[in-house]
Tab-separated table of N, CA and C in Angstrom:
chain	number	residue	atom	x	y	z
Q	1	UNK	N	83.030	53.072	16.116
Q	1	UNK	CA	82.259	53.185	16.579
Q	1	UNK	C	81.553	52.889	17.568
Q	2	UNK	N	80.742	52.836	18.567
Q	2	UNK	CA	79.666	52.058	19.507
Q	2	UNK	C	78.078	51.811	18.681
Q	3	UNK	N	78.491	52.336	17.560
Q	3	UNK	CA	77.034	52.522	17.162
Q	3	UNK	C	76.650	53.030	15.734
Q	4	UNK	N	76.143	52.214	15.312
Q	4	UNK	CA	75.709	52.524	13.529
Q	4	UNK	C	74.553	53.779	13.218
Q	5	UNK	N	73.720	54.360	12.822
Q	5	UNK	CA	72.574	54.867	12.166
Q	5	UNK	C	72.285	54.867	11.400
Q	6	UNK	N	70.891	55.029	10.776
Q	6	UNK	CA	70.179	54.858	9.437
Q	6	UNK	C	69.499	56.371	10.138
Q	7	UNK	N	70.435	57.208	10.089
Q	7	UNK	CA	69.190	58.643	9.640
Q	7	UNK	C	68.201	58.599	9.777
Q	8	UNK	N	67.985	58.632	8.382
Q	8	UNK	CA	66.884	58.215	6.660
Q	8	UNK	C	65.519	57.744	7.296
Q	9	UNK	N	66.174	55.947	7.711
Q	9	UNK	CA	65.264	54.680	8.032
Q	9	UNK	C	64.782	55.197	9.627
Q	10	UNK	N	65.352	55.280	10.613
Q	10	UNK	CA	64.869	56.496	11.773
Q	10	UNK	C	63.830	57.117	11.356
Q	11	UNK	N	63.577	58.628	10.378
Q	11	UNK	CA	63.197	58.965	10.345
Q	11	UNK	C	62.117	58.578	9.885
Q	12	UNK	N	62.048	58.192	8.989
Q	12	UNK	CA	60.490	57.460	8.391
Q	12	UNK	C	59.542	56.245	9.567
Q	13	UNK	N	60.591	56.147	10.283
Q	13	UNK	CA	59.841	54.501	11.220
Q	13	UNK	C	58.187	55.320	11.547
Q	14	UNK	N	57.653	54.902	11.772
Q	14	UNK	CA	55.879	54.920	12.074
Q	14	UNK	C	54.939	53.974	11.503
Q	15	UNK	N	54.994	53.661	13.201
Q	15	UNK	CA	53.801	52.144	13.114
Q	15	UNK	C	52.767	52.401	14.263
Q	16	UNK	N	52.242	51.290	14.673
Q	16	UNK	CA	51.199	51.025	16.141
Q	16	UNK	C	52.145	51.424	16.896
Q	17	UNK	N	52.932	50.870	17.663
Q	17	UNK	CA	54.041	51.204	18.555
Q	17	UNK	C	54.800	52.610	18.705
Q	18	UNK	N	54.701	53.501	17.396
Q	18	UNK	CA	55.121	54.778	18.003
Q	18	UNK	C	53.202	55.773	17.906
Q	19	UNK	N	52.756	55.668	17.843
Q	19	UNK	CA	51.390	56.304	16.918
Q	19	UNK	C	51.235	57.363	18.973
Q	20	UNK	N	51.244	58.411	18.199
Q	20	UNK	CA	51.036	59.211	19.775
Q	20	UNK	C	49.778	59.854	20.686
Q	21	UNK	N	49.648	59.516	21.808
Q	21	UNK	CA	48.694	59.275	22.773
Q	21	UNK	C	48.562	60.673	23.457
Q	22	UNK	N	47.310	60.180	23.803
Q	22	UNK	CA	47.150	61.761	23.948
Q	22	UNK	C	46.103	62.031	25.361
Q	23	UNK	N	46.489	60.965	26.342
Q	23	UNK	CA	46.538	60.844	27.144
Q	23	UNK	C	46.894	62.923	28.348
Q	24	UNK	N	46.635	62.573	29.608
Q	24	UNK	CA	46.916	63.516	29.949
Q	24	UNK	C	48.469	63.952	30.746
Q	25	UNK	N	49.068	62.681	30.448
Q	25	UNK	CA	49.977	62.738	30.463
Q	25	UNK	C	51.635	62.533	29.651
Q	26	UNK	N	51.000	62.368	28.546
Q	26	UNK	CA	51.515	62.375	27.641
Q	26	UNK	C	51.870	63.402	27.064
Q	27	UNK	N	50.270	64.231	26.931
Q	27	UNK	CA	49.820	65.484	26.838
Q	27	UNK	C	51.400	66.950	26.835
Q	28	UNK	N	50.997	65.930	28.852
Q	28	UNK	CA	51.866	67.159	29.603
Q	28	UNK	C	53.379	67.300	29.069
Q	29	UNK	N	53.999	65.734	28.572
Q	29	UNK	CA	55.471	65.840	28.654
Q	29	UNK	C	55.463	66.907	26.908
Q	30	UNK	N	54.691	66.302	25.916
Q	30	UNK	CA	55.271	66.802	24.842
Q	30	UNK	C	55.151	68.564	24.725
Q	31	UNK	N	54.305	68.948	25.610
Q	31	UNK	CA	54.531	70.387	25.953
Q	31	UNK	C	55.647	70.921	26.227
Q	32	UNK	N	55.997	69.794	27.276
Q	32	UNK	CA	57.300	70.507	27.817
Q	32	UNK	C	58.309	70.397	27.537
Q	33	UNK	N	58.973	69.334	27.753
Q	33	UNK	CA	59.820	68.393	27.112
Q	33	UNK	C	61.029	68.801	26.538
Q	34	UNK	N	60.406	69.379	24.938
Q	34	UNK	CA	61.494	70.211	24.454
Q	34	UNK	C	62.488	71.380	24.856
Q	35	UNK	N	61.328	71.628	25.289
Q	35	UNK	CA	62.226	73.174	25.956
Q	35	UNK	C	62.625	72.962	27.818
Q	36	UNK	N	62.278	72.012	27.606
Q	36	UNK	CA	63.369	71.906	29.393
Q	36	UNK	C	64.557	70.846	29.170
Q	37	UNK	N	64.881	70.757	27.565
Q	37	UNK	CA	66.131	69.840	27.496
Q	37	UNK	C	66.286	69.694	26.358
Q	38	UNK	N	66.645	71.497	25.659
Q	38	UNK	CA	67.028	71.500	24.633
Q	38	UNK	C	68.456	70.321	23.627
Q	39	UNK	N	69.080	70.004	24.454
Q	39	UNK	CA	70.758	68.980	24.252
Q	39	UNK	C	70.101	68.399	24.180
Q	40	UNK	N	69.473	67.006	24.656
Q	40	UNK	CA	68.860	66.118	24.491
Q	40	UNK	C	67.548	66.014	22.961
Q	41	UNK	N	66.051	67.311	23.086
Q	41	UNK	CA	66.013	67.467	21.805
Q	41	UNK	C	67.446	67.180	20.425
Q	42	UNK	N	68.193	67.842	20.883
Q	42	UNK	CA	69.337	68.036	19.519
Q	42	UNK	C	69.963	66.578	19.236
Q	43	UNK	N	70.625	65.622	20.490
Q	43	UNK	CA	71.163	64.608	20.294
Q	43	UNK	C	69.955	63.643	19.705
Q	44	UNK	N	68.601	63.846	19.559
Q	44	UNK	CA	67.552	62.897	19.141
Q	44	UNK	C	66.997	63.511	17.548
Q	45	UNK	N	67.299	64.174	17.604
Q	45	UNK	CA	67.278	64.745	16.163
Q	45	UNK	C	68.461	64.681	15.266
Q	46	UNK	N	69.808	63.901	15.970
Q	46	UNK	CA	71.076	64.052	15.126
Q	46	UNK	C	70.618	62.750	14.588
Q	47	UNK	N	70.153	61.597	15.810
Q	47	UNK	CA	69.728	60.472	15.580
Q	47	UNK	C	68.553	60.011	14.112
Q	48	UNK	N	67.886	60.680	13.980
Q	48	UNK	CA	66.901	61.187	12.617
Q	48	UNK	C	65.629	60.429	13.956
Q	49	UNK	N	65.281	61.219	15.194
Q	49	UNK	CA	64.402	60.449	16.040
Q	49	UNK	C	63.527	61.609	15.343
Q	50	UNK	N	61.903	61.397	15.065
Q	50	UNK	CA	60.549	62.185	15.742
Q	50	UNK	C	60.261	61.929	16.796
Q	51	UNK	N	60.753	63.468	17.686
Q	51	UNK	CA	60.645	63.691	19.410
Q	51	UNK	C	59.454	63.281	19.516
Q	52	UNK	N	58.597	63.558	18.427
Q	52	UNK	CA	56.486	63.247	19.158
Q	52	UNK	C	55.828	61.884	18.823
Q	53	UNK	N	56.554	60.201	18.563
Q	53	UNK	CA	56.537	59.369	18.235
Q	53	UNK	C	57.259	58.995	19.185
Q	54	UNK	N	57.199	58.879	19.990
Q	54	UNK	CA	58.035	58.165	21.589
Q	54	UNK	C	57.362	56.514	21.107
Q	55	UNK	N	58.743	55.592	21.535
Q	55	UNK	CA	58.062	53.723	21.699
Q	55	UNK	C	56.525	53.848	22.924
Q	56	UNK	N	57.305	54.910	23.971
Q	56	UNK	CA	56.687	54.922	24.656
Q	56	UNK	C	57.046	56.513	25.966
Q	57	UNK	N	56.099	56.427	26.704
Q	57	UNK	CA	56.468	58.239	27.929
Q	57	UNK	C	55.796	57.196	29.119
Q	58	UNK	N	56.968	57.228	29.994
Q	58	UNK	CA	56.016	56.723	31.356
Q	58	UNK	C	56.461	57.979	32.234
Q	59	UNK	N	55.414	58.570	33.042
Q	59	UNK	CA	55.068	58.696	33.795
Q	59	UNK	C	55.433	58.057	35.287
Q	60	UNK	N	55.870	58.681	36.032
Q	60	UNK	CA	56.543	57.784	37.433
Q	60	UNK	C	56.037	58.943	38.411
Q	61	UNK	N	54.722	59.957	38.634
Q	61	UNK	CA	54.786	60.184	40.027
Q	61	UNK	C	55.275	61.751	39.702
Q	62	UNK	N	54.816	62.496	41.212
Q	62	UNK	CA	55.940	64.185	41.751
Q	62	UNK	C	57.081	63.525	42.171
Q	63	UNK	N	58.526	64.519	41.777
Q	63	UNK	CA	59.182	63.869	42.292
Q	63	UNK	C	59.051	64.889	44.367
Q	64	UNK	N	60.303	64.434	44.438
Q	64	UNK	CA	60.493	64.841	46.004
Q	64	UNK	C	59.831	66.016	46.572
Q	65	UNK	N	59.602	66.871	45.675
Q	65	UNK	CA	58.812	68.275	46.302
Q	65	UNK	C	57.769	68.855	45.427
Q	66	UNK	N	57.686	68.092	44.996
Q	66	UNK	CA	55.857	67.482	44.350
Q	66	UNK	C	56.302	69.030	42.857
Q	67	UNK	N	57.428	69.688	42.631
Q	67	UNK	CA	57.008	70.837	41.526
Q	67	UNK	C	57.486	69.848	40.276
Q	68	UNK	N	57.826	68.482	40.025
Q	68	UNK	CA	57.686	68.256	38.997
Q	68	UNK	C	57.301	66.458	38.767
Q	69	UNK	N	57.374	66.612	37.079
Q	69	UNK	CA	56.980	65.073	37.158
Q	69	UNK	C	57.548	64.417	36.925
Q	70	UNK	N	57.809	63.334	37.225
Q	70	UNK	CA	59.197	62.302	36.501
Q	70	UNK	C	58.357	61.170	35.416
Q	71	UNK	N	59.021	61.052	34.834
Q	71	UNK	CA	59.678	60.496	33.223
Q	71	UNK	C	60.471	59.745	32.459
Q	72	UNK	N	60.037	59.039	31.966
Q	72	UNK	CA	61.337	58.220	31.213
Q	72	UNK	C	60.506	57.966	30.313
Q	73	UNK	N	60.830	57.677	28.960
Q	73	UNK	CA	60.427	57.677	27.142
Q	73	UNK	C	61.817	57.175	26.970
Q	74	UNK	N	60.677	56.130	25.518
Q	74	UNK	CA	61.777	55.350	25.244
Q	74	UNK	C	61.448	55.147	23.402
Q	75	UNK	N	62.694	55.186	22.519
Q	75	UNK	CA	62.087	55.160	20.675
Q	75	UNK	C	63.321	54.260	20.217
Q	76	UNK	N	62.107	53.997	18.875
Q	76	UNK	CA	63.478	52.480	18.707
Q	76	UNK	C	64.510	53.837	17.045
Q	77	UNK	N	65.909	52.787	17.303
Q	77	UNK	CA	67.015	53.494	16.272
Q	77	UNK	C	66.910	52.746	15.282
Q	78	UNK	N	66.818	52.894	14.001
Q	78	UNK	CA	67.086	51.930	13.091
Q	78	UNK	C	69.384	52.077	12.867
Q	79	UNK	N	69.517	50.726	12.956
Q	79	UNK	CA	71.378	50.524	13.247
Q	79	UNK	C	71.330	49.899	14.273
Q	80	UNK	N	72.757	49.494	14.061
Q	80	UNK	CA	73.234	48.964	14.961
Q	80	UNK	C	74.014	49.214	16.056
Q	81	UNK	N	74.416	48.896	17.019
Q	81	UNK	CA	74.900	48.535	18.365
Q	81	UNK	C	75.869	47.503	18.724
Q	82	UNK	N	77.440	48.057	19.023
Q	82	UNK	CA	78.203	47.584	19.456
Q	82	UNK	C	78.038	46.299	20.995
Q	83	UNK	N	77.674	47.803	21.812
Q	83	UNK	CA	77.287	47.559	23.279
Q	83	UNK	C	76.305	48.321	23.664
Q	84	UNK	N	75.972	47.132	24.118
Q	84	UNK	CA	74.033	47.094	25.196
Q	84	UNK	C	74.731	47.772	26.220
Q	85	UNK	N	74.078	48.848	26.855
Q	85	UNK	CA	73.179	49.581	27.878
Q	85	UNK	C	74.810	50.594	27.488
Q	86	UNK	N	74.622	51.366	26.736
Q	86	UNK	CA	75.388	52.471	26.310
Q	86	UNK	C	75.472	53.756	26.664
Q	87	UNK	N	76.092	54.092	27.879
Q	87	UNK	CA	75.207	55.466	28.238
Q	87	UNK	C	75.703	56.782	27.134
Q	88	UNK	N	75.362	57.347	26.435
Q	88	UNK	CA	75.095	58.204	25.376
Q	88	UNK	C	75.625	59.228	26.075
Q	89	UNK	N	75.323	60.149	27.216
Q	89	UNK	CA	74.312	61.336	27.468
Q	89	UNK	C	73.872	61.535	29.580
Q	90	UNK	N	74.857	61.726	30.061
Q	90	UNK	CA	74.491	62.165	30.983
Q	90	UNK	C	74.957	63.666	31.772
Q	91	UNK	N	74.357	64.451	31.256
Q	91	UNK	CA	73.810	65.519	32.019
Q	91	UNK	C	72.834	66.190	32.816
Q	92	UNK	N	71.190	66.523	31.857
Q	92	UNK	CA	70.507	66.909	33.188
Q	92	UNK	C	69.382	65.559	33.168
Q	93	UNK	N	69.508	65.072	32.081
Q	93	UNK	CA	68.711	63.595	31.285
Q	93	UNK	C	69.894	62.684	31.365
Q	94	UNK	N	69.431	61.551	31.397
Q	94	UNK	CA	70.391	60.860	30.848
Q	94	UNK	C	69.591	59.533	29.894
Q	95	UNK	N	71.077	59.439	28.601
Q	95	UNK	CA	70.127	59.115	27.334
Q	95	UNK	C	70.954	57.573	27.308
Q	96	UNK	N	70.959	56.480	27.353
Q	96	UNK	CA	71.332	55.265	27.768
Q	96	UNK	C	70.394	54.185	25.663
Q	97	UNK	N	71.768	53.597	25.106
Q	97	UNK	CA	71.167	52.735	23.728
Q	97	UNK	C	71.458	51.582	24.962
Q	98	UNK	N	70.025	50.660	23.822
Q	98	UNK	CA	69.663	48.885	24.169
Q	98	UNK	C	69.750	48.502	23.110
Q	99	UNK	N	70.431	47.145	23.391
Q	99	UNK	CA	70.451	46.217	22.126
Q	99	UNK	C	68.853	45.543	21.852
Q	100	UNK	N	68.660	45.067	21.504
Q	100	UNK	CA	66.784	44.571	20.912
Q	100	UNK	C	66.884	43.484	22.290
Q	101	UNK	N	68.044	42.253	22.577
Q	101	UNK	CA	68.034	41.076	23.087
Q	101	UNK	C	68.138	41.627	24.642
Q	102	UNK	N	68.478	43.085	24.886
Q	102	UNK	CA	69.068	43.226	26.073
Q	102	UNK	C	68.453	42.687	27.542
Q	103	UNK	N	69.475	42.582	28.577
Q	103	UNK	CA	68.612	41.510	29.848
Q	103	UNK	C	67.858	43.080	30.964
Q	104	UNK	N	68.163	44.122	30.542
Q	104	UNK	CA	67.696	45.325	31.163
Q	104	UNK	C	66.408	45.592	30.607
Q	105	UNK	N	65.721	45.783	31.693
Q	105	UNK	CA	64.373	46.090	32.335
Q	105	UNK	C	64.183	47.133	31.476
Q	106	UNK	N	63.510	47.635	30.336
Q	106	UNK	CA	62.822	48.141	29.114
Q	106	UNK	C	61.942	48.186	28.632
Q	107	UNK	N	61.739	49.396	28.289
Q	107	UNK	CA	60.369	49.271	27.635
Q	107	UNK	C	60.453	49.052	26.188
Q	108	UNK	N	60.489	48.123	24.928
Q	108	UNK	CA	60.953	47.403	24.347
Q	108	UNK	C	60.086	47.272	22.940
Q	109	UNK	N	58.750	47.440	23.055
Q	109	UNK	CA	57.347	47.356	22.198
Q	109	UNK	C	58.210	47.663	20.885
Q	110	UNK	N	58.213	47.453	19.600
Q	110	UNK	CA	58.585	48.410	18.558
Q	110	UNK	C	58.221	47.451	17.173
Q	111	UNK	N	57.482	48.191	15.963
Q	111	UNK	CA	57.501	46.752	14.956
Q	111	UNK	C	58.632	47.223	13.823
Q	112	UNK	N	59.803	48.153	13.888
Q	112	UNK	CA	60.476	47.673	13.636
Q	112	UNK	C	61.343	46.442	13.757
Q	113	UNK	N	61.812	46.302	11.897
Q	113	UNK	CA	63.240	45.088	12.122
Q	113	UNK	C	64.697	45.098	12.260
Q	114	UNK	N	64.974	44.567	12.692
Q	114	UNK	CA	66.480	44.736	12.860
Q	114	UNK	C	67.158	45.002	11.537
Q	115	UNK	N	67.810	44.823	11.212
Q	115	UNK	CA	69.181	46.270	12.821
Q	115	UNK	C	68.481	47.236	13.171
Q	116	UNK	N	68.287	47.272	14.802
Q	116	UNK	CA	68.042	48.565	15.403
Q	116	UNK	C	68.058	48.246	16.673
Q	117	UNK	N	67.585	49.393	17.718
Q	117	UNK	CA	68.548	49.428	18.829
Q	117	UNK	C	66.969	50.496	19.686
Q	118	UNK	N	67.612	50.458	21.118
Q	118	UNK	CA	66.418	51.121	21.599
Q	118	UNK	C	67.067	52.512	22.461
Q	119	UNK	N	66.605	53.898	22.154
Q	119	UNK	CA	66.834	54.897	22.757
Q	119	UNK	C	66.080	55.251	24.218
Q	120	UNK	N	66.488	55.442	25.008
Q	120	UNK	CA	66.189	55.437	26.861
Q	120	UNK	C	66.444	56.684	27.017
Q	121	UNK	N	65.882	57.566	27.585
Q	121	UNK	CA	66.171	58.729	27.793
Q	121	UNK	C	65.010	58.377	29.800
Q	122	UNK	N	65.924	58.847	30.533
Q	122	UNK	CA	65.396	58.879	32.087
Q	122	UNK	C	65.865	60.008	32.283
Q	123	UNK	N	65.249	59.979	34.133
Q	123	UNK	CA	65.627	61.311	35.024
Q	123	UNK	C	65.622	62.542	34.465
Q	124	UNK	N	64.088	62.764	33.944
Q	124	UNK	CA	62.921	63.513	33.044
Q	124	UNK	C	62.780	63.766	34.440
Q	125	UNK	N	62.742	65.487	34.287
Q	125	UNK	CA	61.321	66.508	35.622
Q	125	UNK	C	61.121	66.978	34.614
Q	126	UNK	N	59.588	67.107	34.860
Q	126	UNK	CA	58.979	68.155	33.820
Q	126	UNK	C	57.803	69.250	34.924
Q	127	UNK	N	57.370	70.304	34.591
Q	127	UNK	CA	56.443	71.077	35.346
Q	127	UNK	C	55.663	71.011	34.611
Q	128	UNK	N	54.303	70.142	35.924
Q	128	UNK	CA	52.954	70.433	35.110
Q	128	UNK	C	52.174	71.258	35.230
Q	129	UNK	N	51.627	71.709	33.408
Q	129	UNK	CA	51.812	73.359	33.266
Q	129	UNK	C	50.179	72.741	32.337
Q	130	UNK	N	49.291	71.156	32.561
Q	130	UNK	CA	47.465	71.639	32.451
Q	130	UNK	C	47.054	71.852	33.675
Q	131	UNK	N	45.785	72.535	32.619
Q	131	UNK	CA	44.869	72.677	33.674
Q	131	UNK	C	44.176	71.560	34.342
Q	132	UNK	N	44.096	70.453	33.768
Q	132	UNK	CA	43.599	69.757	34.540
Q	132	UNK	C	44.442	68.428	35.054
Q	133	UNK	N	44.804	68.159	35.926
Q	133	UNK	CA	45.644	67.500	37.355
Q	133	UNK	C	46.201	66.026	36.743
Q	134	UNK	N	47.307	65.601	37.084
Q	134	UNK	CA	47.221	64.362	37.233
Q	134	UNK	C	46.223	63.283	38.349
Q	135	UNK	N	45.508	62.040	38.709
Q	135	UNK	CA	44.790	61.790	39.440
Q	135	UNK	C	45.737	60.697	40.275
Q	136	UNK	N	46.041	61.743	40.815
Q	136	UNK	CA	47.153	60.604	41.775
Q	136	UNK	C	47.779	62.052	43.338
């Protein structure tokens, strides 16, 4: 096995680094992510991850045809990862697992004590559903 997860410890993780954000970009993410990516949600739940408590949600503006917003998000997972940059899922979004000491440029602020690793979800595109529009 290339990783081992402590599902219960991951599910219980909550601190200042994964406090829910109430900016409009995170609100839009929270309203649309689960419905748009049910397979990704299943992977997160299998890891014990609380979908509503990411370390970070990053909005990267509109896609090329300007009908959806691009996002990335990051979560802490309690456990051990043998292989850094392990791509776990690559269908509609991409899930990659990173060691805490990875050289990859990822968001990794966490209060979780070792052993842990970072789960990154990239290639996310979500419709804008809020009445308040982004400032770009």
